[in-house]
Amino acid sequence: MPDRRTVYAVVVALAVLLALALVAVATDPGLLPTGPYERTTVTVVDDATGESLATVDVRVADSLPKRYTGLSDTDSLGPNEGMLFVHDGEARHAYVMREMAFPLDIVFVGADGTITRIHHAELSPEGTADSDLTRYAGRGRYVLEVPYNYTVERGIEPGDRVAIAGRWGPDDGA
C-alpha cells in the first residue's frame, strides 16, 4: 500500500493537470471536441414579395466549441451549403475569419427571423494573429455563413426573412 506522501503527490499532480486543462480550454474553447454537427435547411425569403431567394443546407453550430471552430476546419463550401450559428438569445456578436481557407458572407439574423446585417468577409492575410483579425459585428440570435457574394448573387438584403427547418428558428418560442 502506498504511503500518504505518495498518494498526496499523485492527488496534487492530478489537480495541477486538471487546473492547466481548465485554463487552456477557458483561453481557447476550440480545444474542446466539437462532435458531429446536426444539419438543417435554411430558406431566405424576400420580405417585400414573399419570394424564396435561396435554400441553404447548413451544419448547425449550437455550442461554444462548435461556434468557436465554425468553418475553420472546412476546405470549401458547395454552392448552397453553409453553417448556421445558434446563440442562446439575441445579442450583439462578432465573428472573425480564424484559420479560414475561403471568404464568406456573414449574415446576422434576429430572433424573429429578420436579417439585420450582412458582411462580405475576405480572408485575413496569412499569419494574422487572432487579436488582429477583423471583427464582423452584428445583432442577432442566429448567424448564417455562406459562400462569398452568395447574398449578392441571390439578392438577399437586410430586412429579408429567414426560416429555419427543425428545432431552431423564429417559431421555437425564442
CSV table of N, CA, C and O in Angstrom, one decimal, residues 4-112:
chain,number,residue,atom,x,y,z
A,4,ARG,N,1.2,7.9,2.5
A,4,ARG,CA,0.4,9.1,2.4
A,4,ARG,C,1.1,10.1,1.5
A,4,ARG,O,0.4,10.8,0.8
A,5,ARG,N,2.4,10.2,1.6
A,5,ARG,CA,3.1,11.2,0.7
A,5,ARG,C,2.9,10.9,-0.7
A,5,ARG,O,2.8,11.8,-1.5
A,6,THR,N,3.0,9.6,-1.1
A,6,THR,CA,2.9,9.2,-2.5
A,6,THR,C,1.4,9.6,-3.0
A,6,THR,O,1.2,10.1,-4.1
A,7,VAL,N,0.4,9.2,-2.2
A,7,VAL,CA,-1.0,9.5,-2.5
A,7,VAL,C,-1.2,11.0,-2.6
A,7,VAL,O,-1.8,11.5,-3.6
A,8,TYR,N,-0.6,11.7,-1.7
A,8,TYR,CA,-0.8,13.2,-1.7
A,8,TYR,C,-0.1,13.8,-3.0
A,8,TYR,O,-0.7,14.6,-3.7
A,9,ALA,N,1.1,13.3,-3.4
A,9,ALA,CA,1.8,13.8,-4.5
A,9,ALA,C,1.0,13.5,-5.8
A,9,ALA,O,0.9,14.3,-6.7
A,10,VAL,N,0.4,12.3,-5.9
A,10,VAL,CA,-0.4,12.0,-7.0
A,10,VAL,C,-1.7,12.9,-7.1
A,10,VAL,O,-2.0,13.4,-8.2
A,11,VAL,N,-2.3,13.1,-6.0
A,11,VAL,CA,-3.5,13.9,-6.0
A,11,VAL,C,-3.2,15.4,-6.4
A,11,VAL,O,-3.9,16.0,-7.2
A,12,VAL,N,-2.1,15.9,-5.9
A,12,VAL,CA,-1.6,17.2,-6.2
A,12,VAL,C,-1.3,17.3,-7.7
A,12,VAL,O,-1.7,18.3,-8.4
A,13,ALA,N,-0.6,16.3,-8.3
A,13,ALA,CA,-0.3,16.3,-9.7
A,13,ALA,C,-1.5,16.3,-10.5
A,13,ALA,O,-1.6,17.0,-11.6
A,14,LEU,N,-2.5,15.5,-10.2
A,14,LEU,CA,-3.7,15.4,-10.9
A,14,LEU,C,-4.5,16.7,-10.8
A,14,LEU,O,-5.1,17.2,-11.8
A,15,ALA,N,-4.5,17.4,-9.7
A,15,ALA,CA,-5.2,18.7,-9.5
A,15,ALA,C,-4.5,19.7,-10.4
A,15,ALA,O,-5.2,20.5,-11.0
A,16,VAL,N,-3.2,19.7,-10.5
A,16,VAL,CA,-2.5,20.7,-11.3
A,16,VAL,C,-2.8,20.4,-12.8
A,16,VAL,O,-3.0,21.4,-13.5
A,17,LEU,N,-2.8,19.2,-13.2
A,17,LEU,CA,-3.1,18.9,-14.6
A,17,LEU,C,-4.5,19.3,-14.9
A,17,LEU,O,-4.8,19.9,-16.0
A,18,LEU,N,-5.5,19.1,-14.0
A,18,LEU,CA,-6.9,19.5,-14.3
A,18,LEU,C,-7.0,21.0,-14.4
A,18,LEU,O,-7.6,21.5,-15.2
A,19,ALA,N,-6.3,21.7,-13.5
A,19,ALA,CA,-6.3,23.2,-13.5
A,19,ALA,C,-5.7,23.7,-14.8
A,19,ALA,O,-6.2,24.6,-15.4
A,20,LEU,N,-4.6,23.1,-15.3
A,20,LEU,CA,-4.0,23.5,-16.5
A,20,LEU,C,-4.9,23.3,-17.7
A,20,LEU,O,-5.1,24.1,-18.6
A,21,ALA,N,-5.6,22.2,-17.7
A,21,ALA,CA,-6.6,21.8,-18.8
A,21,ALA,C,-7.7,22.8,-18.8
A,21,ALA,O,-8.2,23.3,-19.8
A,22,LEU,N,-8.3,23.2,-17.6
A,22,LEU,CA,-9.3,24.2,-17.5
A,22,LEU,C,-8.9,25.5,-18.0
A,22,LEU,O,-9.6,26.2,-18.7
A,23,VAL,N,-7.7,26.0,-17.6
A,23,VAL,CA,-7.2,27.2,-18.1
A,23,VAL,C,-7.0,27.2,-19.6
A,23,VAL,O,-7.4,28.2,-20.3
A,24,ALA,N,-6.5,26.1,-20.2
A,24,ALA,CA,-6.3,26.0,-21.6
A,24,ALA,C,-7.6,26.1,-22.4
A,24,ALA,O,-7.8,26.8,-23.3
A,25,VAL,N,-8.7,25.4,-21.9
A,25,VAL,CA,-10.0,25.5,-22.5
A,25,VAL,C,-10.6,26.8,-22.4
A,25,VAL,O,-11.2,27.4,-23.3
A,26,ALA,N,-10.5,27.5,-21.2
A,26,ALA,CA,-11.0,28.8,-21.0
A,26,ALA,C,-10.4,29.8,-21.9
A,26,ALA,O,-11.0,30.7,-22.4
A,27,THR,N,-9.1,29.6,-22.2
A,27,THR,CA,-8.4,30.5,-23.0
A,27,THR,C,-8.7,30.3,-24.5
A,27,THR,O,-8.7,31.2,-25.3
A,28,ASP,N,-8.9,29.0,-24.9
A,28,ASP,CA,-9.1,28.6,-26.3
A,28,ASP,C,-10.2,27.6,-26.3
A,28,ASP,O,-9.9,26.4,-26.3
A,29,PRO,N,-11.5,28.0,-26.4
A,29,PRO,CA,-12.6,27.0,-26.4
A,29,PRO,C,-12.5,26.0,-27.6
A,29,PRO,O,-13.1,25.0,-27.6
A,30,GLY,N,-11.8,26.4,-28.6
A,30,GLY,CA,-11.7,25.5,-29.8
A,30,GLY,C,-10.9,24.2,-29.4
A,30,GLY,O,-10.9,23.3,-30.2
A,31,LEU,N,-10.3,24.1,-28.3
A,31,LEU,CA,-9.6,22.9,-27.8
A,31,LEU,C,-10.6,21.8,-27.5
A,31,LEU,O,-10.2,20.6,-27.4
A,32,LEU,N,-11.9,22.2,-27.2
A,32,LEU,CA,-12.9,21.1,-26.8
A,32,LEU,C,-13.3,20.4,-28.1
A,32,LEU,O,-13.4,21.0,-29.2
A,33,PRO,N,-13.6,19.1,-28.0
A,33,PRO,CA,-14.1,18.4,-29.2
A,33,PRO,C,-15.5,19.0,-29.6
A,33,PRO,O,-16.3,19.3,-28.7
A,34,THR,N,-15.7,19.1,-30.9
A,34,THR,CA,-17.0,19.6,-31.3
A,34,THR,C,-18.0,18.5,-31.5
A,34,THR,O,-19.2,18.8,-31.4
A,35,GLY,N,-17.6,17.3,-31.8
A,35,GLY,CA,-18.6,16.3,-32.1
A,35,GLY,C,-19.3,16.5,-33.4
A,35,GLY,O,-19.0,17.4,-34.1
A,36,PRO,N,-20.2,15.6,-33.8
A,36,PRO,CA,-20.9,15.8,-35.1
A,36,PRO,C,-21.8,17.0,-35.1
A,36,PRO,O,-22.4,17.3,-34.1
A,37,TYR,N,-21.9,17.6,-36.3
A,37,TYR,CA,-22.8,18.7,-36.4
A,37,TYR,C,-24.2,18.2,-36.9
A,37,TYR,O,-24.3,17.4,-37.8
A,38,GLU,N,-25.3,18.7,-36.3
A,38,GLU,CA,-26.6,18.4,-36.9
A,38,GLU,C,-26.7,19.2,-38.2
A,38,GLU,O,-25.9,20.2,-38.4
A,39,ARG,N,-27.6,18.9,-39.0
A,39,ARG,CA,-27.9,19.6,-40.2
A,39,ARG,C,-29.3,20.0,-40.3
A,39,ARG,O,-30.2,19.3,-39.8
A,40,THR,N,-29.6,21.1,-41.0
A,40,THR,CA,-30.9,21.5,-41.3
A,40,THR,C,-30.9,22.4,-42.5
A,40,THR,O,-29.9,22.6,-43.2
A,41,THR,N,-32.1,22.9,-42.9
A,41,THR,CA,-32.2,23.7,-44.1
A,41,THR,C,-32.7,25.1,-43.7
A,41,THR,O,-33.5,25.3,-42.8
A,42,VAL,N,-32.0,26.1,-44.3
A,42,VAL,CA,-32.4,27.5,-44.1
A,42,VAL,C,-32.9,28.0,-45.4
A,42,VAL,O,-32.3,27.9,-46.4
A,43,THR,N,-34.1,28.7,-45.3
A,43,THR,CA,-34.7,29.3,-46.5
A,43,THR,C,-34.8,30.8,-46.3
A,43,THR,O,-35.2,31.2,-45.2
A,44,VAL,N,-34.3,31.5,-47.3
A,44,VAL,CA,-34.3,33.0,-47.2
A,44,VAL,C,-35.4,33.5,-48.2
A,44,VAL,O,-35.5,33.1,-49.3
A,45,VAL,N,-36.3,34.4,-47.6
A,45,VAL,CA,-37.5,34.8,-48.3
A,45,VAL,C,-37.4,36.4,-48.4
A,45,VAL,O,-37.1,37.0,-47.4
A,46,ASP,N,-37.7,36.9,-49.6
A,46,ASP,CA,-37.8,38.3,-49.8
A,46,ASP,C,-38.9,38.9,-49.0
A,46,ASP,O,-40.0,38.4,-49.1
A,47,ASP,N,-38.6,39.9,-48.1
A,47,ASP,CA,-39.6,40.4,-47.2
A,47,ASP,C,-40.7,41.1,-48.0
A,47,ASP,O,-41.9,41.0,-47.6
A,48,ALA,N,-40.4,41.8,-49.1
A,48,ALA,CA,-41.5,42.5,-49.8
A,48,ALA,C,-42.4,41.6,-50.6
A,48,ALA,O,-43.6,41.9,-50.7
A,49,THR,N,-41.8,40.6,-51.3
A,49,THR,CA,-42.6,39.8,-52.2
A,49,THR,C,-43.0,38.4,-51.7
A,49,THR,O,-43.9,37.8,-52.3
A,50,GLY,N,-42.3,38.0,-50.7
A,50,GLY,CA,-42.5,36.6,-50.2
A,50,GLY,C,-41.9,35.5,-51.0
A,50,GLY,O,-42.0,34.3,-50.8
A,51,GLU,N,-41.1,36.0,-52.1
A,51,GLU,CA,-40.4,35.1,-53.0
A,51,GLU,C,-39.2,34.4,-52.3
A,51,GLU,O,-38.5,35.1,-51.6
A,52,SER,N,-39.1,33.1,-52.5
A,52,SER,CA,-37.9,32.4,-52.0
A,52,SER,C,-36.7,32.8,-52.7
A,52,SER,O,-36.6,32.7,-54.0
A,53,LEU,N,-35.7,33.3,-52.0
A,53,LEU,CA,-34.4,33.7,-52.7
A,53,LEU,C,-33.3,32.7,-52.7
A,53,LEU,O,-32.5,32.6,-53.5
A,54,ALA,N,-33.3,31.8,-51.6
A,54,ALA,CA,-32.3,30.8,-51.5
A,54,ALA,C,-32.7,29.7,-50.5
A,54,ALA,O,-33.5,30.0,-49.6
A,55,THR,N,-32.2,28.5,-50.7
A,55,THR,CA,-32.3,27.4,-49.7
A,55,THR,C,-30.9,26.9,-49.5
A,55,THR,O,-30.2,26.6,-50.5
A,56,VAL,N,-30.5,26.9,-48.2
A,56,VAL,CA,-29.1,26.5,-47.9
A,56,VAL,C,-29.2,25.3,-47.0
A,56,VAL,O,-29.9,25.3,-46.0
A,57,ASP,N,-28.3,24.3,-47.3
A,57,ASP,CA,-28.1,23.1,-46.4
A,57,ASP,C,-27.0,23.5,-45.5
A,57,ASP,O,-25.9,23.8,-45.9
A,58,VAL,N,-27.3,23.6,-44.2
A,58,VAL,CA,-26.3,24.0,-43.2
A,58,VAL,C,-26.0,23.0,-42.1
A,58,VAL,O,-26.8,22.2,-41.8
A,59,ARG,N,-24.7,23.1,-41.6
A,59,ARG,CA,-24.3,22.5,-40.4
A,59,ARG,C,-24.7,23.4,-39.3
A,59,ARG,O,-24.5,24.6,-39.4
A,60,VAL,N,-25.1,22.9,-38.2
A,60,VAL,CA,-25.6,23.7,-37.1
A,60,VAL,C,-24.5,23.8,-36.0
A,60,VAL,O,-24.1,22.7,-35.4
A,61,ALA,N,-24.1,25.0,-35.7
A,61,ALA,CA,-23.1,25.2,-34.6
A,61,ALA,C,-23.9,25.8,-33.4
A,61,ALA,O,-24.1,27.0,-33.3
A,62,ASP,N,-24.3,24.9,-32.5
A,62,ASP,CA,-25.1,25.3,-31.4
A,62,ASP,C,-24.5,25.2,-30.0
A,62,ASP,O,-25.2,25.2,-29.0
A,63,SER,N,-23.2,25.1,-30.0
A,63,SER,CA,-22.5,25.0,-28.7
A,63,SER,C,-21.2,25.9,-28.8
A,63,SER,O,-20.8,26.2,-29.9
A,64,LEU,N,-20.6,26.3,-27.7
A,64,LEU,CA,-19.5,27.2,-27.7
A,64,LEU,C,-18.3,26.6,-28.5
A,64,LEU,O,-17.8,27.2,-29.4
A,65,PRO,N,-18.0,25.3,-28.3
A,65,PRO,CA,-16.9,24.8,-29.1
A,65,PRO,C,-17.2,24.8,-30.6
A,65,PRO,O,-16.3,25.1,-31.5
A,66,LYS,N,-18.4,24.4,-31.0
A,66,LYS,CA,-18.8,24.4,-32.4
A,66,LYS,C,-18.8,25.8,-33.0
A,66,LYS,O,-18.3,26.1,-34.1
A,67,ARG,N,-19.3,26.8,-32.2
A,67,ARG,CA,-19.3,28.2,-32.7
A,67,ARG,C,-17.9,28.7,-32.8
A,67,ARG,O,-17.5,29.5,-33.8
A,68,TYR,N,-17.0,28.4,-31.9
A,68,TYR,CA,-15.6,28.8,-31.9
A,68,TYR,C,-14.9,28.2,-33.2
A,68,TYR,O,-14.2,29.0,-33.9
A,69,THR,N,-15.1,27.0,-33.4
A,69,THR,CA,-14.4,26.3,-34.6
A,69,THR,C,-15.0,26.8,-35.9
A,69,THR,O,-14.3,27.1,-36.9
A,70,GLY,N,-16.4,26.9,-35.9
A,70,GLY,CA,-17.0,27.3,-37.1
A,70,GLY,C,-16.6,26.5,-38.4
A,70,GLY,O,-16.5,25.3,-38.3
A,71,LEU,N,-16.3,27.2,-39.4
A,71,LEU,CA,-15.9,26.6,-40.7
A,71,LEU,C,-14.4,26.5,-40.9
A,71,LEU,O,-13.9,26.2,-41.9
A,72,SER,N,-13.7,26.8,-39.8
A,72,SER,CA,-12.2,26.9,-39.9
A,72,SER,C,-11.6,25.5,-40.3
A,72,SER,O,-10.5,25.4,-40.8
A,73,ASP,N,-12.3,24.4,-40.0
A,73,ASP,CA,-11.8,23.1,-40.4
A,73,ASP,C,-12.3,22.6,-41.7
A,73,ASP,O,-12.3,21.4,-42.0
A,74,THR,N,-12.9,23.5,-42.5
A,74,THR,CA,-13.6,23.2,-43.8
A,74,THR,C,-12.7,23.8,-44.9
A,74,THR,O,-12.3,24.9,-44.9
A,75,ASP,N,-12.5,22.9,-46.0
A,75,ASP,CA,-11.7,23.4,-47.1
A,75,ASP,C,-12.5,24.2,-48.1
A,75,ASP,O,-12.0,25.1,-48.8
A,76,SER,N,-13.9,24.0,-48.2
A,76,SER,CA,-14.7,24.7,-49.1
A,76,SER,C,-16.2,24.4,-48.8
A,76,SER,O,-16.5,23.5,-48.1
A,77,LEU,N,-17.0,25.2,-49.4
A,77,LEU,CA,-18.5,25.0,-49.4
A,77,LEU,C,-19.0,24.8,-50.7
A,77,LEU,O,-18.5,25.4,-51.7
A,78,GLY,N,-20.1,24.0,-50.9
A,78,GLY,CA,-20.8,23.9,-52.1
A,78,GLY,C,-21.6,25.1,-52.4
A,78,GLY,O,-21.7,26.0,-51.5
A,79,PRO,N,-22.2,25.2,-53.5
A,79,PRO,CA,-23.0,26.5,-53.9
A,79,PRO,C,-24.1,26.8,-52.9
A,79,PRO,O,-24.5,27.9,-52.8
A,80,ASN,N,-24.7,25.8,-52.3
A,80,ASN,CA,-25.9,26.0,-51.4
A,80,ASN,C,-25.6,25.4,-50.1
A,80,ASN,O,-26.5,24.9,-49.4
A,81,GLU,N,-24.4,25.5,-49.6
A,81,GLU,CA,-24.0,25.0,-48.3
A,81,GLU,C,-23.6,26.1,-47.4
A,81,GLU,O,-23.1,27.2,-47.9
A,82,GLY,N,-23.7,25.9,-46.1
A,82,GLY,CA,-23.3,26.9,-45.2
A,82,GLY,C,-23.2,26.4,-43.8
A,82,GLY,O,-23.3,25.2,-43.5
A,83,MET,N,-23.2,27.3,-42.8
A,83,MET,CA,-23.2,27.0,-41.4
A,83,MET,C,-24.1,28.0,-40.7
A,83,MET,O,-24.1,29.1,-41.0
A,84,LEU,N,-24.9,27.4,-39.8
A,84,LEU,CA,-25.8,28.2,-39.0
A,84,LEU,C,-25.3,28.2,-37.6
A,84,LEU,O,-25.3,27.2,-36.9
A,85,PHE,N,-25.0,29.4,-37.0
A,85,PHE,CA,-24.6,29.5,-35.6
A,85,PHE,C,-25.8,29.9,-34.8
A,85,PHE,O,-26.5,30.8,-35.2
A,86,VAL,N,-26.1,29.1,-33.8
A,86,VAL,CA,-27.2,29.4,-32.9
A,86,VAL,C,-26.8,29.8,-31.6
A,86,VAL,O,-26.0,29.1,-30.9
A,87,HIS,N,-27.2,31.0,-31.2
A,87,HIS,CA,-26.9,31.5,-29.8
A,87,HIS,C,-28.1,31.4,-28.9
A,87,HIS,O,-29.2,31.2,-29.4
A,88,ASP,N,-27.9,31.5,-27.6
A,88,ASP,CA,-29.0,31.3,-26.6
A,88,ASP,C,-30.0,32.4,-26.7
A,88,ASP,O,-31.2,32.1,-26.4
A,89,GLY,N,-29.6,33.6,-27.1
A,89,GLY,CA,-30.6,34.7,-27.3
A,89,GLY,C,-30.1,35.7,-28.2
A,89,GLY,O,-28.9,35.6,-28.7
A,90,GLU,N,-30.9,36.6,-28.6
A,90,GLU,CA,-30.5,37.7,-29.4
A,90,GLU,C,-29.5,38.7,-28.7
A,90,GLU,O,-29.8,39.1,-27.6
A,91,ALA,N,-28.4,39.0,-29.3
A,91,ALA,CA,-27.4,39.9,-28.7
A,91,ALA,C,-26.5,40.4,-29.8
A,91,ALA,O,-26.6,39.9,-31.0
A,92,ARG,N,-25.6,41.2,-29.4
A,92,ARG,CA,-24.5,41.7,-30.4
A,92,ARG,C,-23.4,40.6,-30.4
A,92,ARG,O,-23.0,40.2,-29.3
A,93,HIS,N,-23.0,40.2,-31.5
A,93,HIS,CA,-22.0,39.2,-31.7
A,93,HIS,C,-20.9,39.7,-32.7
A,93,HIS,O,-21.3,40.5,-33.5
A,94,ALA,N,-19.7,39.2,-32.6
A,94,ALA,CA,-18.7,39.5,-33.6
A,94,ALA,C,-18.0,38.2,-34.0
A,94,ALA,O,-17.7,37.3,-33.2
A,95,TYR,N,-17.8,38.1,-35.3
A,95,TYR,CA,-17.2,36.9,-35.9
A,95,TYR,C,-15.9,37.3,-36.6
A,95,TYR,O,-15.8,38.4,-37.1
A,96,VAL,N,-15.0,36.3,-36.6
A,96,VAL,CA,-13.7,36.5,-37.3
A,96,VAL,C,-13.4,35.4,-38.2
A,96,VAL,O,-14.0,34.4,-38.2
A,97,MET,N,-12.5,35.6,-39.1
A,97,MET,CA,-12.1,34.6,-40.1
A,97,MET,C,-10.9,33.9,-39.7
A,97,MET,O,-9.8,33.9,-40.3
A,98,ARG,N,-11.0,33.2,-38.5
A,98,ARG,CA,-9.9,32.4,-37.9
A,98,ARG,C,-9.6,31.2,-38.7
A,98,ARG,O,-10.4,30.3,-38.9
A,99,GLU,N,-8.3,31.1,-39.2
A,99,GLU,CA,-7.9,29.9,-39.9
A,99,GLU,C,-8.8,29.4,-41.1
A,99,GLU,O,-9.0,28.2,-41.3
A,100,MET,N,-9.4,30.4,-41.8
A,100,MET,CA,-10.3,30.1,-42.9
A,100,MET,C,-9.5,29.9,-44.2
A,100,MET,O,-8.5,30.5,-44.5
A,101,ALA,N,-10.1,29.0,-45.0
A,101,ALA,CA,-9.5,28.7,-46.3
A,101,ALA,C,-10.2,29.4,-47.5
A,101,ALA,O,-9.7,29.3,-48.6
A,102,PHE,N,-11.3,30.1,-47.2
A,102,PHE,CA,-12.1,30.7,-48.2
A,102,PHE,C,-12.9,31.9,-47.6
A,102,PHE,O,-13.2,31.9,-46.4
A,103,PRO,N,-13.2,32.9,-48.4
A,103,PRO,CA,-14.0,34.0,-47.9
A,103,PRO,C,-15.5,33.7,-47.8
A,103,PRO,O,-15.9,32.7,-48.3
A,104,LEU,N,-16.2,34.5,-47.0
A,104,LEU,CA,-17.6,34.2,-46.7
A,104,LEU,C,-18.5,35.4,-46.7
A,104,LEU,O,-18.0,36.5,-46.6
A,105,ASP,N,-19.8,35.2,-46.8
A,105,ASP,CA,-20.8,36.2,-46.4
A,105,ASP,C,-21.2,35.8,-45.0
A,105,ASP,O,-21.5,34.6,-44.8
A,106,ILE,N,-21.3,36.8,-44.1
A,106,ILE,CA,-21.7,36.5,-42.7
A,106,ILE,C,-23.0,37.3,-42.5
A,106,ILE,O,-23.1,38.5,-42.7
A,107,VAL,N,-24.1,36.5,-42.3
A,107,VAL,CA,-25.4,37.1,-42.2
A,107,VAL,C,-26.0,37.0,-40.8
A,107,VAL,O,-26.2,35.9,-40.3
A,108,PHE,N,-26.3,38.1,-40.2
A,108,PHE,CA,-26.8,38.1,-38.9
A,108,PHE,C,-28.3,38.2,-39.0
A,108,PHE,O,-28.9,38.9,-39.8
A,109,VAL,N,-29.0,37.3,-38.1
A,109,VAL,CA,-30.4,37.1,-38.2
A,109,VAL,C,-31.0,37.3,-36.8
A,109,VAL,O,-30.6,36.6,-35.8
A,110,GLY,N,-32.0,38.1,-36.6
A,110,GLY,CA,-32.6,38.3,-35.3
A,110,GLY,C,-33.5,37.1,-34.9
A,110,GLY,O,-33.7,36.2,-35.7
A,111,ALA,N,-33.9,37.2,-33.6
A,111,ALA,CA,-34.7,36.1,-33.1
A,111,ALA,C,-36.0,35.9,-33.8
A,111,ALA,O,-36.5,34.8,-33.9
A,112,ASP,N,-36.5,37.0,-34.5
A,112,ASP,CA,-37.7,36.9,-35.2
A,112,ASP,C,-37.5,36.5,-36.7
A,112,ASP,O,-38.5,36.4,-37.4
